[in-house]
CSV table of C-alpha atoms in Angstrom, one decimal:
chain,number,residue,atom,x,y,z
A,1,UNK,CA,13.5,-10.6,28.6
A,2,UNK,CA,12.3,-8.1,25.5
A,3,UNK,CA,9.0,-7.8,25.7
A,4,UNK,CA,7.7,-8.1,21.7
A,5,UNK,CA,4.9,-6.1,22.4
A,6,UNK,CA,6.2,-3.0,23.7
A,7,UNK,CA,6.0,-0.1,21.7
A,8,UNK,CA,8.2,2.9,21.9
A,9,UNK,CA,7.5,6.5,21.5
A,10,UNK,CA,8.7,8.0,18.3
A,11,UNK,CA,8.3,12.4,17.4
A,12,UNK,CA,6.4,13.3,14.7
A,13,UNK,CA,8.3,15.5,12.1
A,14,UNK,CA,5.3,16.6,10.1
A,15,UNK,CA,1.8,16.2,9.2
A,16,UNK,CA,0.5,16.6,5.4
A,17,UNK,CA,-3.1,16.9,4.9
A,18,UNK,CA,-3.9,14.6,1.8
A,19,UNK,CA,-8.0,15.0,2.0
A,20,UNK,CA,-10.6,16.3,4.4
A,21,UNK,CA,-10.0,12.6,5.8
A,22,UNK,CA,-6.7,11.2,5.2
A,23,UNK,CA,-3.3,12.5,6.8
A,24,UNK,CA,0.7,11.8,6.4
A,25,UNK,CA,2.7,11.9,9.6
A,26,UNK,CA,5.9,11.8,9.3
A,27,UNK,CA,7.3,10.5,12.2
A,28,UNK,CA,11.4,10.0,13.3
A,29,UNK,CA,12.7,6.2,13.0
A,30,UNK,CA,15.5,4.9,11.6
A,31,UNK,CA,14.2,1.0,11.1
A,32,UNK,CA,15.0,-0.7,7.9
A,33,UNK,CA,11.7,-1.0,6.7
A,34,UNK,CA,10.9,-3.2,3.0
A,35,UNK,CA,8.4,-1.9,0.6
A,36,UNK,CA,4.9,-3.1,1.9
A,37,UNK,CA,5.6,-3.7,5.6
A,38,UNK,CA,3.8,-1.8,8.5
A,39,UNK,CA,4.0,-0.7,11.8
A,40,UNK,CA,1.4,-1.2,14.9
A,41,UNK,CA,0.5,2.5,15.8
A,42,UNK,CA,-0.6,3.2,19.4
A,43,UNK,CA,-1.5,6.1,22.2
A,44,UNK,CA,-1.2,5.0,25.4
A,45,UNK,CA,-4.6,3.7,27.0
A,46,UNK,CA,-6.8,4.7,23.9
A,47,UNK,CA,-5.4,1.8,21.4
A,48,UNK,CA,-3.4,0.1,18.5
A,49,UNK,CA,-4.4,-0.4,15.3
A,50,UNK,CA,-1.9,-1.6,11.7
A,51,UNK,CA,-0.6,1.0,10.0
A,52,UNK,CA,1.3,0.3,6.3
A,53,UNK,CA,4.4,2.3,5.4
A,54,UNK,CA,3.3,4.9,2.6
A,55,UNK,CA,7.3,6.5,3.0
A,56,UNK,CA,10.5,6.0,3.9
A,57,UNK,CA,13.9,8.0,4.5
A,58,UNK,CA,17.1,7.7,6.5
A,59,UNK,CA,15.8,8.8,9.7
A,60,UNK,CA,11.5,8.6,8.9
A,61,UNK,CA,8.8,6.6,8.2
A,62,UNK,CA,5.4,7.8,6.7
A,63,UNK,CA,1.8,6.6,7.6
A,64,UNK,CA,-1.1,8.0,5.6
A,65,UNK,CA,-4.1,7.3,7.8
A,66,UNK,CA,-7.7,8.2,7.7
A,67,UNK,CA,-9.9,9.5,10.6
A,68,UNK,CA,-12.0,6.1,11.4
A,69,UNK,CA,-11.9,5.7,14.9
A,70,UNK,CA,-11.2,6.4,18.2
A,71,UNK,CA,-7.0,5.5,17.9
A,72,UNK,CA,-7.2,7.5,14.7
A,73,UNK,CA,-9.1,10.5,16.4
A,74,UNK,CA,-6.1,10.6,19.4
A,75,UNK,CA,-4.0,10.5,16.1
A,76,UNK,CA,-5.2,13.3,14.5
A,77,UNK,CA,-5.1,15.0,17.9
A,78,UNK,CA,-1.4,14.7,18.0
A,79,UNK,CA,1.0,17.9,16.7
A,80,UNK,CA,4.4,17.9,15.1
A,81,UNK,CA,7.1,17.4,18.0
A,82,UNK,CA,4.4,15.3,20.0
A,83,UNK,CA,4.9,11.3,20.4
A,84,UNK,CA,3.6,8.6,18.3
A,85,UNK,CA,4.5,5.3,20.0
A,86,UNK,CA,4.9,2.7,17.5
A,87,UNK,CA,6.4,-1.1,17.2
A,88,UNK,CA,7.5,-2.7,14.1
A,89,UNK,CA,7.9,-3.1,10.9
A,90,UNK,CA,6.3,-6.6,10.4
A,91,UNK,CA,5.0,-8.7,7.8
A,92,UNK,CA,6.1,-9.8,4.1
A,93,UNK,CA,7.6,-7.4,2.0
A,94,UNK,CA,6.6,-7.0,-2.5
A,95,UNK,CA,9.5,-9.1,-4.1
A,96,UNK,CA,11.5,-6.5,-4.9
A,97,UNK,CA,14.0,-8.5,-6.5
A,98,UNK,CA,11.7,-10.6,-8.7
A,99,UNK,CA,9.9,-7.3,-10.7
A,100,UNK,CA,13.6,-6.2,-11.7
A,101,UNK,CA,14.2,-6.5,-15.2
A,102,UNK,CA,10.6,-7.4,-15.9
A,103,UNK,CA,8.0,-5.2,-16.8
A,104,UNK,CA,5.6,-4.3,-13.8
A,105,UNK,CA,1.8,-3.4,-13.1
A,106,UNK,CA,0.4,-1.5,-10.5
A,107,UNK,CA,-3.2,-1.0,-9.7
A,108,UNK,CA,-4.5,0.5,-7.0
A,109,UNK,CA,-7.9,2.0,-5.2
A,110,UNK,CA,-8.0,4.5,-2.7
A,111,UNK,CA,-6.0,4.3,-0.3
A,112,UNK,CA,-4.9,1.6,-1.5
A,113,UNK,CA,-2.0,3.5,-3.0
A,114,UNK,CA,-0.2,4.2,0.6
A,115,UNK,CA,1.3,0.3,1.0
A,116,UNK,CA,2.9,0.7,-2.5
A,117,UNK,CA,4.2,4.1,-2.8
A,118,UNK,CA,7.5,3.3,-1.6
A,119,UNK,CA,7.6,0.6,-4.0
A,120,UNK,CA,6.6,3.2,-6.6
A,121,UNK,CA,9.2,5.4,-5.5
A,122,UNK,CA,12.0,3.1,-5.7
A,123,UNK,CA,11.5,2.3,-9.5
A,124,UNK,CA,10.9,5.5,-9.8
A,125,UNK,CA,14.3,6.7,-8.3
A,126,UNK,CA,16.2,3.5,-10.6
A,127,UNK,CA,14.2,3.3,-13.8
A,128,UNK,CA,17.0,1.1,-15.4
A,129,UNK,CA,16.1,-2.0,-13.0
A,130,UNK,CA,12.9,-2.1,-14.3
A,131,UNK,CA,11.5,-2.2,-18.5
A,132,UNK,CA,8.2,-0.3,-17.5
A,133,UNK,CA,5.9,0.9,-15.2
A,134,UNK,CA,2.5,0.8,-15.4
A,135,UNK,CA,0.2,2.4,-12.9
A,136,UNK,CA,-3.6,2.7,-12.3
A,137,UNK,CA,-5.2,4.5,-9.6
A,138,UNK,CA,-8.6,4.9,-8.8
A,139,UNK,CA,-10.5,6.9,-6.3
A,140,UNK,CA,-14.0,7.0,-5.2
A,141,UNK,CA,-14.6,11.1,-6.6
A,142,UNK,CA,-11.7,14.1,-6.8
A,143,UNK,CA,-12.2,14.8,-2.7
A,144,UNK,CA,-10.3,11.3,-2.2
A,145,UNK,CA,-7.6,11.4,-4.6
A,146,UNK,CA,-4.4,11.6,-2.3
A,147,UNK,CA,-1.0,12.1,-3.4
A,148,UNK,CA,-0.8,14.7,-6.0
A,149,UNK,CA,2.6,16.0,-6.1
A,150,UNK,CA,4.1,12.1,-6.2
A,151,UNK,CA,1.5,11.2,-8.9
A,152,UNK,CA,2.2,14.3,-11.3
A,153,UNK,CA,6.0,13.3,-10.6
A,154,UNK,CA,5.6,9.3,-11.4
A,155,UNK,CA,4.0,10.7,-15.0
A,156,UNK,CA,7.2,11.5,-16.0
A,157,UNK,CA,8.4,8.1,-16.0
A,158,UNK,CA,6.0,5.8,-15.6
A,159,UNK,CA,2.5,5.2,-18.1
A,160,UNK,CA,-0.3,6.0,-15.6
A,161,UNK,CA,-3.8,6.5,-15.6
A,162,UNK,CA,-5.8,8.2,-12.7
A,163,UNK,CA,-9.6,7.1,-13.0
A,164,UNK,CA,-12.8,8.6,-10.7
A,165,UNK,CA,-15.3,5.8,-9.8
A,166,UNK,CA,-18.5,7.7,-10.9
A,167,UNK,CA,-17.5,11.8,-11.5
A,168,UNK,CA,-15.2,13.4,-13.9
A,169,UNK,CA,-13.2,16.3,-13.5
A,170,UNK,CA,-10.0,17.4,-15.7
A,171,UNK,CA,-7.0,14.8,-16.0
A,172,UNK,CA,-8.7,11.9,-14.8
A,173,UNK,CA,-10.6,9.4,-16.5
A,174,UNK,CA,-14.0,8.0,-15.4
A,175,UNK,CA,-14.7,4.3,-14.3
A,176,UNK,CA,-13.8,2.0,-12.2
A,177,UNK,CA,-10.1,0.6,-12.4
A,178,UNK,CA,-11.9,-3.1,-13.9
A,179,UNK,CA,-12.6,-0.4,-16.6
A,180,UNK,CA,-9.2,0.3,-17.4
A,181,UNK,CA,-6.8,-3.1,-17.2
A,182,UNK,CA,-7.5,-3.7,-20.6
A,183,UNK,CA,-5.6,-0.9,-21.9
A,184,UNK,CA,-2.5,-2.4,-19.9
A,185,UNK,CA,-0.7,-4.2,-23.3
A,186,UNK,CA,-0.1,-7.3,-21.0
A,187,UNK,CA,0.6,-9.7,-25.1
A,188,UNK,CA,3.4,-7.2,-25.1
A,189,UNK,CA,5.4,-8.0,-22.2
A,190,UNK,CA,7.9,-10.9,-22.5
A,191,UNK,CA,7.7,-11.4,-18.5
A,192,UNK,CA,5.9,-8.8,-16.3
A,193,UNK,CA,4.0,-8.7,-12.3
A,194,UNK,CA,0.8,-6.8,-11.7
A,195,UNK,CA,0.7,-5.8,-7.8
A,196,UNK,CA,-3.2,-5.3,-7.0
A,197,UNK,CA,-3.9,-3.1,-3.7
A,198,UNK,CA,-7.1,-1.5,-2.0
A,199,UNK,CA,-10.1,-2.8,-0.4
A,200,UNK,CA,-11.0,-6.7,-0.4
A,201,UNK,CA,-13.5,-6.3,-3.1
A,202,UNK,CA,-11.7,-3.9,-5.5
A,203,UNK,CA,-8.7,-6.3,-5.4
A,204,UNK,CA,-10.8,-9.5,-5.7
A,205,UNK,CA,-12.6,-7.9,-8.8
A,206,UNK,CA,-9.2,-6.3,-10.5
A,207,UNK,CA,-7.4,-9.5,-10.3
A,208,UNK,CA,-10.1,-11.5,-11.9
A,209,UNK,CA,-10.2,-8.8,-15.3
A,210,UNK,CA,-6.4,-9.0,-15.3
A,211,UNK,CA,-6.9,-13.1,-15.7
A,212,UNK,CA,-9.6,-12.2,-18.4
A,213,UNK,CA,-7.1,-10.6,-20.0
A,214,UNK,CA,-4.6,-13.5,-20.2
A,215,UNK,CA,-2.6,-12.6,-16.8
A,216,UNK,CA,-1.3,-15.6,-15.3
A,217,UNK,CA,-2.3,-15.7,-11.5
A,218,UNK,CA,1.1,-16.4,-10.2
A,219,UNK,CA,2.3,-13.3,-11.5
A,220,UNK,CA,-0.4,-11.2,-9.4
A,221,UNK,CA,0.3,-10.0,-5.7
A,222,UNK,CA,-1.5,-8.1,-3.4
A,223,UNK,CA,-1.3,-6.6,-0.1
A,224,UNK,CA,-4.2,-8.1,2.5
A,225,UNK,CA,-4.8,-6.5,6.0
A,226,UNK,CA,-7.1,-8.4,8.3
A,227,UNK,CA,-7.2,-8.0,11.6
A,228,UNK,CA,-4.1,-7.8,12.4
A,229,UNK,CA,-4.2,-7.2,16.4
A,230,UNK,CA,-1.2,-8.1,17.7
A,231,UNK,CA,0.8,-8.8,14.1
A,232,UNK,CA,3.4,-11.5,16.0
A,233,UNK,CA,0.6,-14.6,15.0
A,234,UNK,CA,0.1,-14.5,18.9
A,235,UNK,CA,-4.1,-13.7,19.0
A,236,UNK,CA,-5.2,-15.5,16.3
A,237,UNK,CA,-8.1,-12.5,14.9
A,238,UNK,CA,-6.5,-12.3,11.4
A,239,UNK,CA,-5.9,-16.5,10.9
A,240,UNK,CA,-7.7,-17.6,8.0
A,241,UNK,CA,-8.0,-21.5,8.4
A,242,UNK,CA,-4.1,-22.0,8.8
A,243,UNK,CA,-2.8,-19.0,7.7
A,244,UNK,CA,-1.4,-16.0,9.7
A,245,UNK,CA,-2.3,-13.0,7.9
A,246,UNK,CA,0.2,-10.9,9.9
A,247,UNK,CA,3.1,-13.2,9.5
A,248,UNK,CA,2.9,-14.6,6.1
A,249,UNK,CA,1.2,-11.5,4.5
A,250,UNK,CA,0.5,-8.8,4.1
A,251,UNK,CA,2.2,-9.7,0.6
A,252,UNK,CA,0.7,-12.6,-0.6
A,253,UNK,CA,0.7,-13.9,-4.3
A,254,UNK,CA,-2.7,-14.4,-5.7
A,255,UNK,CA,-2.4,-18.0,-5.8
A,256,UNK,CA,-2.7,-17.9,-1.9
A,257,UNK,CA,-4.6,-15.0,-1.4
A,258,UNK,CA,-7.3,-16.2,-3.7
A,259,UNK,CA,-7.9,-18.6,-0.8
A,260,UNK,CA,-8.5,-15.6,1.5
A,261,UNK,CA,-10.9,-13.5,0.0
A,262,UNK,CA,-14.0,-13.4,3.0
């Protein structure tokens, strides 16, 4: 009988230092893997944690993780050619298929920006499935901000505005992302999704100031990670009154995820 739970060792192809705390690895697999899933990430006898997909090609996956812990410390220990073991992808995936056509919103804080980069990327790489793009990322000071060479590259295409919490330096505007979603012309769009990611608070926060600004909560979705231990509903830690976190999320429209706010 398979055994679910058993993860199996995959090499790392390369490591890209984003910040002082944050790292890609690039890591061989071939999965089929849909924007916003992720992987359980493991070492042998030191732990697992959830990790979401921040890349994708034919034969890799991406992870961009931050030194936290002790898994993420054996992590950042590890070398290109060494062995990551890993299980997955699980969870709910962005409706790809329903933001075609349609005008989309994407805000995001911190590392936030990691779960929806391949989502970035693909209407990025087929600008006629989709009428516009709109981006926000925010990041706590300029030491945070991760991703530069894909964020230069999604200005080309998409209308984007990068925002500090409480610093300024040149190209980035100053505030909060709350600050900034009313410069999103939401009257505009004849149908439209906003995708919310980062930390609980951020998204809880972002979510209500799109609703100020006349954005219907069904068209909101956002990506929730809670405890997600064993991510086949089998421990219970991330259930929220009846709900699985890792099997019916980490996508969830706002209309259920409104429930699930801590």
């Amino acid at each position: 009988m398979e055994n679910i739970m058993m993860p199996e060792p995959h090499r790392i192809l390369k490591i890209i230092k984003e910040t002082k705390a944050e790292f890609t690895f690039r890591v061989q697999c071939d999965a089929e893997t849909r924007h916003g899933q992720f992987f359980q990430l493991s070492i042998p006898k030191v732990g697992e944690a959830p990790i979401s997909v921040s890349g994708k090609g034919e034969d890799f996956v991406e992870f961009t993780i931050r030194k936290v812990g002790k898994l993420t410390d054996g992590i950042f220990g590890l070398r290109p050619g060494d062995m990551l073991f890993m299980r997955g992808p699980y969870g709910n995936a962005f409706p790809v298929e329903r933001f075609e056509n349609k005008d989309l919103v994407v805000i995001t804080g911190g590392t936030g920006m990691a779960p929806v980069k391949t989502l970035l990327n693909h209407f990025y790489d087929h600008p006629e499935i989709c009428k516009s793009v709109y981006h926000i990322a925010g990041f706590k000071d300029i030491d945070c901000v991760l991703f530069n060479e894909e964020r230069e590259k999604f200005k080309g295409r998409f209308q984007t505005i990068c925002t500090l919490d409480n610093s300024e330096a040149d190209g980035y505007e100053r505030g909060m992302v709350t600050e900034h979603i009313r410069k999103i012309p939401f009257e505009s769009f004849e149908d439209y999704n906003v995708v919310i990611v980062g930390p609980p608070v951020m998204m809880h926060f972002a979510a209500k100031e799109c609703m100020a600004n006349g954005v219907d909560e069904a068209k909101i979705w956002v990506s929730f990670e809670r405890k997600m231990s064993c991510a086949v509903g089998k421990c219970g830690h991330c259930k929220i009154n009846e709900t699985y976190v890792c099997l019916e999320g980490p996508v969830f429209n706002y209309t259920k995820a409104k429930e699930l706010f801590d």
